[in-house]
Short mmCIF file of C-alpha atoms in Angstrom, two decimals:
data_model
loop_
_atom_site.label_atom_id
_atom_site.label_comp_id
_atom_site.label_asym_id
_atom_site.label_seq_id
_atom_site.Cartn_x
_atom_site.Cartn_y
_atom_site.Cartn_z
CA MET A 1 -24.40 -8.32 -14.85
CA ARG A 2 -21.49 -9.61 -12.82
CA LYS A 3 -20.87 -8.17 -9.38
CA LYS A 4 -17.54 -6.44 -8.92
CA LEU A 5 -16.02 -8.32 -6.00
CA PHE A 6 -13.42 -5.62 -5.47
CA LYS A 7 -16.03 -3.21 -4.33
CA LYS A 8 -15.97 -4.49 -0.79
CA THR A 9 -14.89 -1.16 0.67
CA LEU A 10 -12.57 -2.18 3.40
CA ALA A 11 -13.37 -0.07 6.41
CA LEU A 12 -15.81 2.31 8.02
CA PHE A 13 -14.72 5.81 7.16
CA LEU A 14 -13.84 6.97 10.66
CA ALA A 15 -12.54 3.54 11.57
CA SER A 16 -10.00 3.74 8.77
CA VAL A 17 -8.65 6.98 10.19
CA THR A 18 -8.54 5.52 13.71
CA LEU A 19 -6.73 2.47 12.40
CA ALA A 20 -4.08 4.60 10.73
CA SER A 21 -3.55 6.55 13.95
CA SER A 22 -3.36 3.46 16.14
CA VAL A 23 -0.81 1.78 13.88
CA ALA A 24 1.33 4.88 14.00
CA GLY A 25 1.10 5.06 17.79
CA CYS A 26 1.90 1.43 18.54
CA GLY A 27 5.57 1.79 17.75
CA ASN A 28 5.74 -1.76 16.41
CA SER A 29 6.85 -0.77 12.94
CA GLU A 30 9.31 1.95 12.03
CA SER A 31 8.05 1.84 8.43
CA SER A 32 4.49 2.49 9.65
CA LYS A 33 5.61 5.56 11.56
CA THR A 34 7.55 6.84 8.57
CA THR A 35 4.64 6.33 6.18
CA THR A 36 2.15 8.04 8.48
CA THR A 37 4.46 10.99 9.10
CA THR A 38 5.10 11.40 5.37
CA THR A 39 1.42 11.25 4.51
CA THR A 40 0.51 13.72 7.27
CA SER A 41 3.12 16.11 5.91
CA ARG A 42 1.65 15.77 2.44
CA PHE A 43 -1.80 16.68 3.76
CA VAL A 44 -0.40 19.80 5.44
CA ASN A 45 1.19 20.96 2.20
CA ALA A 46 -1.57 19.83 -0.14
CA ILE A 47 -3.59 22.44 -2.04
CA GLU A 48 -7.21 22.32 -0.92
CA THR A 49 -9.40 21.80 -3.99
CA GLU A 50 -13.17 22.03 -4.07
CA ILE A 51 -15.39 19.48 -5.77
CA SER A 52 -19.14 19.60 -6.26
CA ILE A 53 -21.30 16.58 -7.11
CA ASP A 54 -25.04 16.73 -7.83
CA THR A 55 -26.41 13.18 -7.75
CA SER A 56 -29.90 14.39 -8.69
CA THR A 57 -28.71 15.39 -12.18
CA THR A 58 -27.94 12.27 -14.21
CA TYR A 59 -26.51 11.50 -17.63
CA GLN A 60 -25.66 8.23 -19.40
CA THR A 61 -25.94 4.71 -18.02
CA ILE A 62 -22.63 2.89 -18.29
CA THR A 63 -22.54 -0.43 -20.14
CA GLY A 64 -18.88 -1.20 -19.56
CA PHE A 65 -15.18 -0.82 -20.27
CA GLY A 66 -13.22 -3.05 -22.61
CA ALA A 67 -10.18 -3.73 -24.80
CA SER A 68 -9.30 -5.56 -27.99
CA GLY A 69 -7.59 -8.88 -28.62
CA ALA A 70 -6.30 -7.80 -32.04
CA TRP A 71 -2.64 -8.17 -32.99
CA TRP A 72 -1.62 -10.32 -30.04
CA SER A 73 -4.11 -12.95 -28.85
CA GLN A 74 -3.59 -15.19 -31.91
CA ILE A 75 0.01 -15.58 -30.71
CA VAL A 76 -0.04 -14.92 -26.95
CA GLY A 77 -2.99 -17.30 -26.52
CA GLY A 78 -0.49 -20.12 -27.07
CA TRP A 79 1.97 -18.97 -24.40
CA VAL A 80 1.98 -21.63 -21.69
CA SER A 81 5.37 -21.04 -20.04
CA GLU A 82 5.08 -20.52 -16.29
CA GLN A 83 5.63 -17.07 -14.81
CA SER A 84 7.13 -16.47 -11.36
CA ASN A 85 3.62 -16.17 -9.89
CA GLY A 86 2.82 -19.75 -10.88
CA LEU A 87 0.49 -18.77 -13.73
CA THR A 88 1.21 -19.44 -17.37
CA SER A 89 1.92 -16.36 -19.44
CA ARG A 90 -1.53 -16.35 -21.01
CA GLU A 91 -3.22 -16.95 -17.66
CA TYR A 92 -1.36 -14.01 -16.12
CA ILE A 93 -2.40 -11.70 -18.96
CA ALA A 94 -6.02 -12.85 -18.65
CA GLN A 95 -5.86 -12.17 -14.90
CA LEU A 96 -4.50 -8.66 -15.45
CA LEU A 97 -7.29 -7.84 -17.90
CA PHE A 98 -10.33 -9.64 -16.52
CA ASP A 99 -9.86 -10.33 -12.81
CA GLU A 100 -11.64 -7.98 -10.41
CA GLU A 101 -9.12 -8.24 -7.57
CA ASN A 102 -5.73 -8.83 -9.19
CA GLY A 103 -6.45 -7.10 -12.50
CA ILE A 104 -8.60 -4.27 -13.82
CA GLY A 105 -11.88 -6.16 -14.18
CA LEU A 106 -12.82 -5.33 -17.77
CA ASP A 107 -16.47 -5.83 -18.74
CA ILE A 108 -16.04 -6.08 -22.51
CA TYR A 109 -13.66 -8.07 -24.71
CA ARG A 110 -13.29 -7.44 -28.45
CA TYR A 111 -12.44 -10.49 -30.58
CA ASN A 112 -10.90 -9.81 -33.99
CA LEU A 113 -12.54 -11.90 -36.72
CA GLY A 114 -9.68 -12.02 -39.20
CA GLY A 115 -9.56 -11.75 -42.94
CA GLY A 116 -7.25 -14.75 -43.36
CA SER A 117 -3.91 -12.98 -43.80
CA ALA A 118 -2.26 -15.24 -41.20
CA GLU A 119 -2.65 -18.46 -43.19
CA MET A 120 -1.73 -16.67 -46.44
CA GLU A 121 1.56 -15.39 -44.97
CA ASP A 122 0.85 -12.32 -47.04
CA THR A 123 3.94 -10.19 -47.66
CA GLY A 124 1.73 -7.10 -47.77
CA ILE A 125 1.50 -7.55 -43.99
CA SER A 126 5.09 -8.37 -43.09
CA ASP A 127 4.52 -8.29 -39.34
CA VAL A 128 3.06 -11.66 -38.31
CA TRP A 129 1.57 -10.09 -35.18
CA ARG A 130 -0.69 -8.00 -37.43
CA ARG A 131 -2.02 -10.94 -39.41
CA ALA A 132 -5.25 -12.69 -38.45
CA TYR A 133 -6.92 -16.02 -39.19
CA SER A 134 -10.21 -16.79 -40.86
CA PHE A 135 -12.29 -19.93 -40.36
CA VAL A 136 -12.40 -20.91 -44.02
CA SER A 137 -11.04 -24.43 -44.50
CA ASP A 138 -7.67 -24.67 -46.20
CA THR A 139 -8.84 -27.68 -48.18
CA ASP A 140 -12.40 -26.67 -49.10
CA SER A 141 -13.40 -23.00 -49.31
CA SER A 142 -17.06 -23.96 -48.91
CA GLU A 143 -16.43 -25.43 -45.45
CA TYR A 144 -15.24 -24.04 -42.11
CA ASP A 145 -12.40 -25.18 -39.90
CA TRP A 146 -13.33 -24.24 -36.33
CA SER A 147 -9.95 -25.35 -35.00
CA LYS A 148 -8.36 -22.26 -36.53
CA ASP A 149 -7.44 -19.27 -34.36
CA GLU A 150 -7.46 -21.47 -31.26
CA ASN A 151 -4.99 -19.21 -29.45
CA ALA A 152 -7.22 -16.15 -29.83
CA ILE A 153 -10.31 -18.19 -28.96
CA TRP A 154 -8.61 -19.19 -25.71
CA PHE A 155 -8.90 -15.57 -24.54
CA VAL A 156 -12.56 -15.42 -25.56
CA GLU A 157 -13.23 -18.49 -23.45
CA LYS A 158 -11.14 -17.15 -20.58
CA ALA A 159 -12.99 -13.83 -20.63
CA ALA A 160 -16.27 -15.73 -20.35
CA GLU A 161 -14.86 -17.81 -17.47
CA TYR A 162 -14.05 -14.60 -15.61
CA GLY A 163 -17.69 -13.56 -15.97
CA LEU A 164 -17.53 -11.11 -18.87
CA ASP A 165 -20.88 -11.22 -20.61
CA GLN A 166 -20.07 -8.81 -23.45
CA ILE A 167 -17.97 -10.19 -26.29
CA ILE A 168 -17.83 -8.00 -29.40
CA VAL A 169 -16.73 -9.59 -32.68
CA PHE A 170 -15.16 -7.02 -35.01
CA ALA A 171 -13.48 -7.29 -38.40
CA ASN A 172 -10.93 -5.03 -40.05
CA SER A 173 -11.37 -6.65 -43.47
CA PRO A 174 -13.69 -9.16 -45.13
CA ILE A 175 -12.14 -12.59 -45.69
CA ALA A 176 -9.56 -12.39 -48.47
CA SER A 177 -11.37 -14.97 -50.62
CA LEU A 178 -14.19 -12.43 -51.11
CA THR A 179 -12.10 -9.31 -51.74
CA ILE A 180 -11.37 -7.82 -55.16
CA ASN A 181 -7.60 -8.25 -54.95
CA GLY A 182 -7.59 -11.48 -52.94
CA HIS A 183 -5.92 -9.82 -49.95
CA ALA A 184 -7.11 -8.55 -46.57
CA TYR A 185 -6.05 -5.01 -47.47
CA GLY A 186 -6.72 -2.73 -50.43
CA ASP A 187 -4.83 -1.35 -53.39
CA ALA A 188 -3.77 2.21 -54.13
CA THR A 189 -5.74 2.89 -57.31
CA SER A 190 -4.98 6.52 -58.10
CA THR A 191 -1.89 8.49 -59.01
CA SER A 192 -1.93 10.10 -55.58
CA GLY A 193 -1.48 6.68 -53.98
CA ARG A 194 -4.85 6.90 -52.23
CA THR A 195 -7.49 4.27 -52.73
CA THR A 196 -10.95 5.58 -53.54
CA THR A 197 -12.87 2.32 -53.76
CA SER A 198 -13.62 -0.57 -51.48
CA ASN A 199 -11.82 -3.91 -51.69
CA LEU A 200 -15.20 -5.64 -51.36
CA ALA A 201 -17.36 -5.76 -54.48
CA GLU A 202 -21.07 -5.15 -53.96
CA GLU A 203 -21.94 -8.58 -55.34
CA ASN A 204 -20.06 -10.11 -52.37
CA TYR A 205 -21.85 -8.17 -49.65
CA GLU A 206 -24.28 -11.01 -48.96
CA ALA A 207 -21.53 -13.63 -48.97
CA TYR A 208 -19.52 -11.57 -46.47
CA ALA A 209 -22.55 -11.20 -44.20
CA ASP A 210 -23.35 -14.91 -44.47
CA TYR A 211 -19.80 -15.91 -43.55
CA TYR A 212 -19.70 -13.46 -40.64
CA LEU A 213 -23.06 -14.61 -39.25
CA ASP A 214 -22.16 -18.29 -39.69
CA VAL A 215 -19.21 -17.63 -37.37
CA ILE A 216 -21.43 -15.77 -34.92
CA GLU A 217 -23.98 -18.59 -34.79
CA HIS A 218 -21.15 -21.08 -34.19
CA PHE A 219 -19.81 -18.93 -31.35
CA ILE A 220 -23.27 -18.75 -29.80
CA GLU A 221 -23.58 -22.54 -30.03
CA GLU A 222 -20.23 -22.78 -28.22
CA GLY A 223 -21.66 -20.67 -25.42
CA TYR A 224 -19.67 -17.50 -26.01
CA PRO A 225 -21.62 -14.42 -24.82
CA ILE A 226 -21.61 -12.54 -28.15
CA THR A 227 -23.46 -9.24 -27.81
CA GLU A 228 -22.29 -7.20 -30.81
CA ILE A 229 -20.80 -7.57 -34.28
CA SER A 230 -18.84 -4.92 -36.15
CA PRO A 231 -18.12 -5.74 -39.83
CA ILE A 232 -16.63 -2.34 -40.74
CA ASN A 233 -13.64 -0.66 -39.14
CA GLU A 234 -12.47 2.91 -39.85
CA PRO A 235 -13.84 2.96 -43.41
CA GLN A 236 -12.44 6.41 -44.23
CA TRP A 237 -8.79 5.28 -44.25
CA GLU A 238 -7.06 3.69 -47.27
CA TRP A 239 -5.79 0.40 -45.76
CA THR A 240 -3.32 -0.46 -48.52
CA GLY A 241 -1.07 -2.72 -46.43
CA GLY A 242 0.73 -3.15 -43.13
CA GLN A 243 -2.34 -4.60 -41.45
CA GLU A 244 -5.77 -5.89 -42.36
CA GLY A 245 -8.25 -3.18 -43.38
CA CYS A 246 -10.84 -2.17 -45.93
CA HIS A 247 -11.88 1.22 -47.26
CA TYR A 248 -15.54 2.02 -47.92
CA THR A 249 -17.25 5.13 -49.22
CA ALA A 250 -20.22 6.44 -47.26
CA ASP A 251 -22.67 4.98 -49.77
CA GLU A 252 -20.92 1.60 -49.55
CA VAL A 253 -21.14 1.66 -45.75
CA VAL A 254 -24.87 2.30 -45.94
CA ALA A 255 -25.41 -0.50 -48.46
CA LEU A 256 -23.32 -3.06 -46.56
CA LEU A 257 -24.92 -2.29 -43.20
CA LYS A 258 -28.38 -2.74 -44.67
CA VAL A 259 -27.37 -6.17 -46.00
CA PHE A 260 -26.15 -7.15 -42.52
CA LEU A 261 -29.37 -5.95 -40.90
CA ALA A 262 -31.47 -7.91 -43.37
CA LYS A 263 -29.41 -11.07 -42.88
CA MET A 264 -29.52 -10.72 -39.09
CA GLU A 265 -33.29 -10.39 -39.23
CA GLU A 266 -33.56 -13.49 -41.44
CA ARG A 267 -31.55 -15.48 -38.89
CA GLY A 268 -33.43 -14.16 -35.87
CA LEU A 269 -30.34 -12.47 -34.44
CA LEU A 270 -31.56 -8.88 -34.12
CA ASP A 271 -33.15 -9.47 -30.71
CA THR A 272 -29.90 -10.68 -29.15
CA ILE A 273 -27.03 -9.25 -31.20
CA LYS A 274 -26.34 -5.57 -31.86
CA LEU A 275 -24.88 -4.36 -35.16
CA SER A 276 -22.10 -1.97 -34.17
CA ALA A 277 -21.22 0.77 -36.67
CA PRO A 278 -19.65 2.63 -38.27
CA GLU A 279 -16.52 2.42 -36.08
CA GLY A 280 -15.14 5.52 -37.77
CA GLY A 281 -11.61 6.61 -36.95
CA GLU A 282 -12.48 9.97 -35.38
CA TRP A 283 -15.38 12.05 -34.10
CA GLY A 284 -16.24 14.55 -36.82
CA ASN A 285 -14.10 15.69 -39.78
CA THR A 286 -13.72 12.62 -42.05
CA GLU A 287 -16.48 10.85 -40.09
CA ASN A 288 -19.12 13.49 -40.84
CA VAL A 289 -19.92 12.24 -44.34
CA TYR A 290 -20.52 8.71 -43.00
CA THR A 291 -22.68 9.92 -40.14
CA THR A 292 -24.73 12.11 -42.46
CA ALA A 293 -25.23 9.24 -44.91
CA ILE A 294 -26.26 6.75 -42.21
CA PHE A 295 -28.78 9.08 -40.57
CA SER A 296 -30.15 10.10 -43.95
CA ASP A 297 -31.17 6.50 -44.56
CA GLU A 298 -34.52 5.73 -42.95
CA THR A 299 -33.74 2.10 -42.11
CA LEU A 300 -30.31 2.73 -40.58
CA ALA A 301 -31.38 5.91 -38.79
CA ALA A 302 -34.21 4.07 -37.04
CA TYR A 303 -31.93 1.19 -36.06
CA PHE A 304 -28.97 3.17 -34.71
CA ALA A 305 -31.24 5.64 -32.94
CA GLU A 306 -32.38 2.65 -30.90
CA VAL A 307 -29.14 0.72 -30.30
CA GLY A 308 -26.54 3.52 -30.33
CA TYR A 309 -23.72 4.73 -32.56
CA ASP A 310 -20.08 3.69 -32.25
CA CYS A 311 -16.90 5.56 -33.13
CA HIS A 312 -13.18 5.83 -32.31
CA SER A 313 -11.46 8.74 -30.55
CA TYR A 314 -8.30 9.10 -32.64
CA TRP A 315 -7.30 12.61 -33.73
CA SER A 316 -10.29 14.11 -31.90
CA ASP A 317 -9.91 17.12 -29.64
CA THR A 318 -12.57 18.62 -27.40
CA ALA A 319 -13.81 21.07 -30.02
CA GLN A 320 -14.14 18.31 -32.59
CA LYS A 321 -16.17 16.17 -30.22
CA ARG A 322 -18.54 19.05 -29.49
CA SER A 323 -18.83 19.73 -33.22
CA PHE A 324 -19.79 16.10 -33.80
CA LEU A 325 -22.55 16.41 -31.20
CA ASN A 326 -23.78 19.50 -33.03
CA LEU A 327 -23.88 17.51 -36.28
CA LEU A 328 -25.98 14.80 -34.67
CA ASP A 329 -28.28 17.44 -33.26
CA SER A 330 -28.69 19.04 -36.68
CA LEU A 331 -29.62 15.64 -38.12
CA GLY A 332 -32.26 15.19 -35.42
CA TYR A 333 -30.37 12.60 -33.36
CA GLY A 334 -28.81 14.68 -30.63
CA ASP A 335 -30.00 12.32 -27.88
CA ILE A 336 -28.56 9.13 -29.40
CA THR A 337 -26.41 6.83 -27.23
CA LEU A 338 -22.74 6.94 -28.22
CA ASN A 339 -19.98 4.40 -27.56
CA GLU A 340 -16.20 4.91 -27.86
CA THR A 341 -14.88 1.64 -29.28
CA GLU A 342 -11.17 2.18 -29.96
CA TRP A 343 -8.33 4.48 -28.94
CA CYS A 344 -4.64 4.51 -28.14
CA GLU A 345 -2.23 7.41 -27.94
CA MET A 346 -0.59 6.95 -31.39
CA VAL A 347 2.84 8.09 -30.22
CA ASN A 348 6.17 6.36 -30.82
CA GLY A 349 8.29 5.16 -27.91
CA THR A 350 7.76 3.02 -24.84
CA ASP A 351 6.42 4.70 -21.72
CA TYR A 352 6.09 2.92 -18.38
CA THR A 353 5.34 6.12 -16.46
CA MET A 354 2.26 8.10 -15.54
CA ASP A 355 2.69 10.37 -18.56
CA SER A 356 0.86 8.14 -21.04
CA ALA A 357 -1.44 6.89 -18.26
CA LEU A 358 -2.66 10.42 -17.62
CA ASN A 359 -3.14 11.02 -21.34
CA LEU A 360 -5.29 7.88 -21.44
CA VAL A 361 -7.57 8.85 -18.56
CA GLU A 362 -7.95 12.40 -19.82
CA ILE A 363 -9.29 11.03 -23.12
CA MET A 364 -11.57 8.67 -21.20
CA ASN A 365 -12.80 11.56 -19.09
CA GLU A 366 -13.48 13.72 -22.15
CA ASP A 367 -15.44 10.99 -23.87
CA LEU A 368 -17.43 10.17 -20.75
CA THR A 369 -18.27 13.77 -19.85
CA ILE A 370 -18.48 15.51 -23.25
CA LEU A 371 -19.77 12.75 -25.53
CA ASN A 372 -21.60 10.93 -22.72
CA VAL A 373 -20.40 7.60 -24.06
CA ALA A 374 -22.05 4.55 -22.50
CA SER A 375 -19.01 2.33 -23.02
CA TRP A 376 -15.31 3.05 -23.48
CA GLN A 377 -13.05 0.51 -25.16
CA TYR A 378 -9.29 0.53 -25.61
CA TRP A 379 -7.36 -0.65 -28.67
CA ILE A 380 -4.86 -3.52 -28.29
CA ALA A 381 -4.69 -4.75 -24.72
CA VAL A 382 -1.25 -6.31 -25.23
CA SER A 383 1.64 -4.93 -27.31
CA CYS A 384 5.10 -6.07 -28.31
CA TYR A 385 5.96 -2.67 -29.83
CA THR A 386 7.93 0.37 -28.72
CA TYR A 387 4.77 2.42 -29.00
CA ARG A 388 2.20 3.85 -26.63
CA ASP A 389 -0.49 1.40 -27.61
CA GLY A 390 -0.78 -1.59 -25.24
CA LEU A 391 -2.01 -1.78 -21.67
CA ILE A 392 0.49 -4.59 -21.15
CA TYR A 393 3.93 -4.95 -22.76
CA VAL A 394 5.33 -8.35 -23.77
CA THR A 395 8.55 -9.48 -25.43
CA LYS A 396 8.24 -11.68 -28.50
CA THR A 397 10.80 -14.29 -27.52
CA ASN A 398 11.01 -14.98 -23.78
CA GLU A 399 7.46 -14.00 -22.72
CA VAL A 400 8.40 -11.14 -20.39
CA ILE A 401 5.16 -9.45 -19.26
CA VAL A 402 5.14 -5.87 -17.96
CA PRO A 403 1.89 -4.11 -17.01
CA TYR A 404 2.06 -0.45 -17.97
CA LYS A 405 0.76 2.34 -15.75
CA ARG A 406 -1.88 2.71 -18.48
CA LEU A 407 -3.38 -0.61 -17.42
CA TRP A 408 -3.83 0.40 -13.79
CA ALA A 409 -5.04 3.91 -14.66
CA MET A 410 -7.80 2.47 -16.86
CA GLY A 411 -8.59 0.18 -13.95
CA ASN A 412 -9.48 3.22 -11.86
CA TYR A 413 -12.61 3.22 -14.02
CA SER A 414 -13.18 -0.39 -15.08
CA ARG A 415 -12.72 -2.01 -11.68
CA TYR A 416 -15.14 0.24 -9.81
CA ILE A 417 -17.77 1.48 -12.27
CA ASP A 418 -20.10 -1.40 -13.11
CA PRO A 419 -22.47 -1.77 -16.03
CA GLY A 420 -25.68 -0.09 -14.90
CA TYR A 421 -23.98 2.73 -13.02
CA VAL A 422 -25.15 6.22 -13.94
CA ARG A 423 -22.95 9.27 -14.41
CA VAL A 424 -23.99 12.26 -12.30
CA ASP A 425 -23.27 15.96 -12.55
CA THR A 426 -19.95 17.29 -11.25
CA ASP A 427 -18.03 20.54 -11.00
CA PHE A 428 -14.36 20.01 -10.22
CA GLY A 429 -13.15 23.43 -11.35
CA THR A 430 -10.07 23.74 -13.53
CA SER A 431 -7.40 22.28 -11.24
CA ILE A 432 -8.47 18.66 -11.54
CA SER A 433 -10.75 16.66 -13.82
CA GLY A 434 -12.88 13.57 -13.39
CA SER A 435 -16.40 12.24 -13.10
CA ALA A 436 -18.77 10.57 -10.65
CA TYR A 437 -21.27 7.69 -10.80
CA THR A 438 -24.02 6.26 -8.65
CA GLY A 439 -25.20 2.70 -8.47
CA ASN A 440 -24.55 -0.67 -6.93
CA ASN A 441 -25.83 -3.44 -9.13
CA GLY A 442 -29.12 -1.69 -9.73
CA GLU A 443 -29.27 0.24 -6.46
CA SER A 444 -28.24 3.86 -5.87
CA ASP A 445 -26.41 3.29 -2.61
CA GLU A 446 -22.88 3.73 -3.92
CA LEU A 447 -21.03 6.80 -5.16
CA VAL A 448 -17.86 6.33 -7.23
CA ILE A 449 -15.70 9.41 -7.83
CA VAL A 450 -12.74 9.31 -10.22
CA LEU A 451 -10.37 12.28 -9.89
CA ILE A 452 -7.42 13.07 -12.15
CA ASN A 453 -4.65 15.31 -10.83
CA ASP A 454 -2.26 15.85 -13.72
CA THR A 455 -0.26 18.53 -11.93
CA THR A 456 2.87 17.86 -9.90
CA TYR A 457 1.25 19.31 -6.77
CA ASP A 458 -0.47 17.31 -4.05
CA ARG A 459 -4.08 18.34 -3.58
CA SER A 460 -6.78 17.43 -1.10
CA VAL A 461 -10.56 17.32 -1.46
CA ASP A 462 -13.18 17.53 1.26
CA ILE A 463 -15.89 14.87 0.84
CA SER A 464 -17.92 15.73 3.95
CA ASP A 465 -21.14 16.33 1.99
CA TYR A 466 -20.93 12.96 0.30
CA ILE A 467 -20.06 11.10 3.49
CA ALA A 468 -23.27 12.54 4.93
CA GLU A 469 -25.26 11.02 2.05
CA TYR A 470 -23.33 7.81 1.36
CA GLY A 471 -20.78 7.59 4.10
CA SER A 472 -21.06 4.33 5.99
CA SER A 473 -17.83 3.17 4.34
CA VAL A 474 -15.12 4.50 2.07
CA GLY A 475 -12.36 3.08 -0.08
CA VAL A 476 -9.64 5.08 -1.83
CA TYR A 477 -7.64 3.51 -4.69
CA VAL A 478 -4.72 5.21 -6.42
CA THR A 479 -2.60 4.83 -9.51
CA ASP A 480 0.52 7.00 -9.51
CA GLU A 481 4.26 6.47 -9.84
CA ASP A 482 4.31 4.59 -6.51
CA HIS A 483 0.98 2.74 -6.63
CA ASN A 484 -0.71 0.44 -9.12
CA LEU A 485 -4.44 0.76 -8.42
CA GLU A 486 -3.75 0.17 -4.72
CA ASP A 487 -5.96 0.60 -1.68
CA VAL A 488 -4.54 3.63 0.15
CA THR A 489 -7.53 4.32 2.39
CA SER A 490 -5.55 4.20 5.62
CA GLU A 491 -2.86 6.54 4.26
CA PHE A 492 -4.72 9.00 2.03
CA VAL A 493 -7.70 9.82 4.26
CA ASP A 494 -7.49 12.42 7.00
CA GLY A 495 -10.78 13.26 8.68
CA ASN A 496 -13.12 14.14 5.83
CA LYS A 497 -10.31 14.87 3.39
CA VAL A 498 -8.78 12.67 0.69
CA LEU A 499 -5.27 13.25 -0.65
CA LEU A 500 -4.82 13.50 -4.42
CA GLY A 501 -1.13 13.04 -5.08
CA GLY A 502 0.59 14.81 -7.93
CA ASN A 503 0.24 13.06 -11.31
CA SER A 504 -2.29 10.56 -10.05
CA VAL A 505 -5.65 8.95 -10.71
CA THR A 506 -7.73 8.45 -7.57
CA THR A 507 -10.97 6.51 -7.22
CA ILE A 508 -13.10 7.15 -4.13
CA VAL A 509 -15.87 4.63 -3.41
CA LEU A 510 -18.53 5.63 -0.86
CA THR A 511 -21.13 3.04 0.11
CA LYS A 512 -24.19 3.46 2.28
#
């Protein structure tokens, strides 16, 4: 586990308040006086909001926060033009994602093991950003070319350099040379235009697993910290073009996963690598048939009961998530560990504001507090589209890089809540939402509180009780329209109260 360097809370709690007062009284800076006066006025007008935290009641242990390298790293990994900060474009993006002081300090990086559509220049996937490479040699299909996908591999190596020790390798489609139609996407095979069969024939299950695990063993030899593999992605959808993808029925998912488990056991990988599945597109509804099939199989049920069950949060409201928990309970697996492994807002248009950022953290909060997910992973970290999908926006031609508010809002979780932290019980009423965690690299001497105020009104919370238990030092970090995950301890703390600005995400870190 890497230590989050950013968690050096910067001042004793009372000292931070004294410092703010002394700066205001010195008269050396007109801007300091203005800022202090403005903040004091905001405290006077803020709505007092009660929060209750019970650290004796605990829930899931967090394993980390992450994002995917799909649809961008195979291109952006080759961007070496220098930005105004002196970093190359790819270095700056890596810093924003992985660095603990200048970025959001992700713990998990998801590498997309492609189906080979990039080298095929397949017209069924017209957008080159949505194509991906395989490692099959262009000259001999029985051999591998490890020089392929070097741009995307650059980000894997960079993530490891930053100290990430969780690299997940996921695939949207098997390699095209093994598919029925020779493409990394399926065919519409019925009059309705919907595909009802997989693009991977059963006789190629073992070959797909062997290829996948050959790549994994090569990555391990290269020193990449591979912790999970995910050979199936959203099997309920049709995937008939536009991007790589493969449909599977529930029975096909069960059969393919059992082949992977058997092959992993043969290679001695089960002790070090987790098989992640089924990576369904939503909690409940279309996912229910897959979940029922998996937990009706003795081998798979025993395995996933031990390692956890992974799913995506698209199209899933609160009721649906609770219904999915009820399904698991009815199957006898109500206490299984869950992981959220992909989500973005799925809305057209570019948004640089707190609107989409607040939508993001509300979904995170739901998944963390309703589903008790141990990890939460975002979809594409970088986007070139006018869509609410990336954490960072880039232009295709001149390498302009713009961090969205979504990036910094996710950082209110990923930068301060380490793997090993434990979620504790909270009651924040109906005015605000959020969650709280205890830990400090294995110790319980730190309390991290994440509070979401999605109203336009300033609020304040009294943290006296938690200062008494944890309060040797405090740090307050805010993402709102005026701040990008910034330390506002000297401005947003007044006595025992912390200001929660309107439309903001606030992280409070108390350390004994």
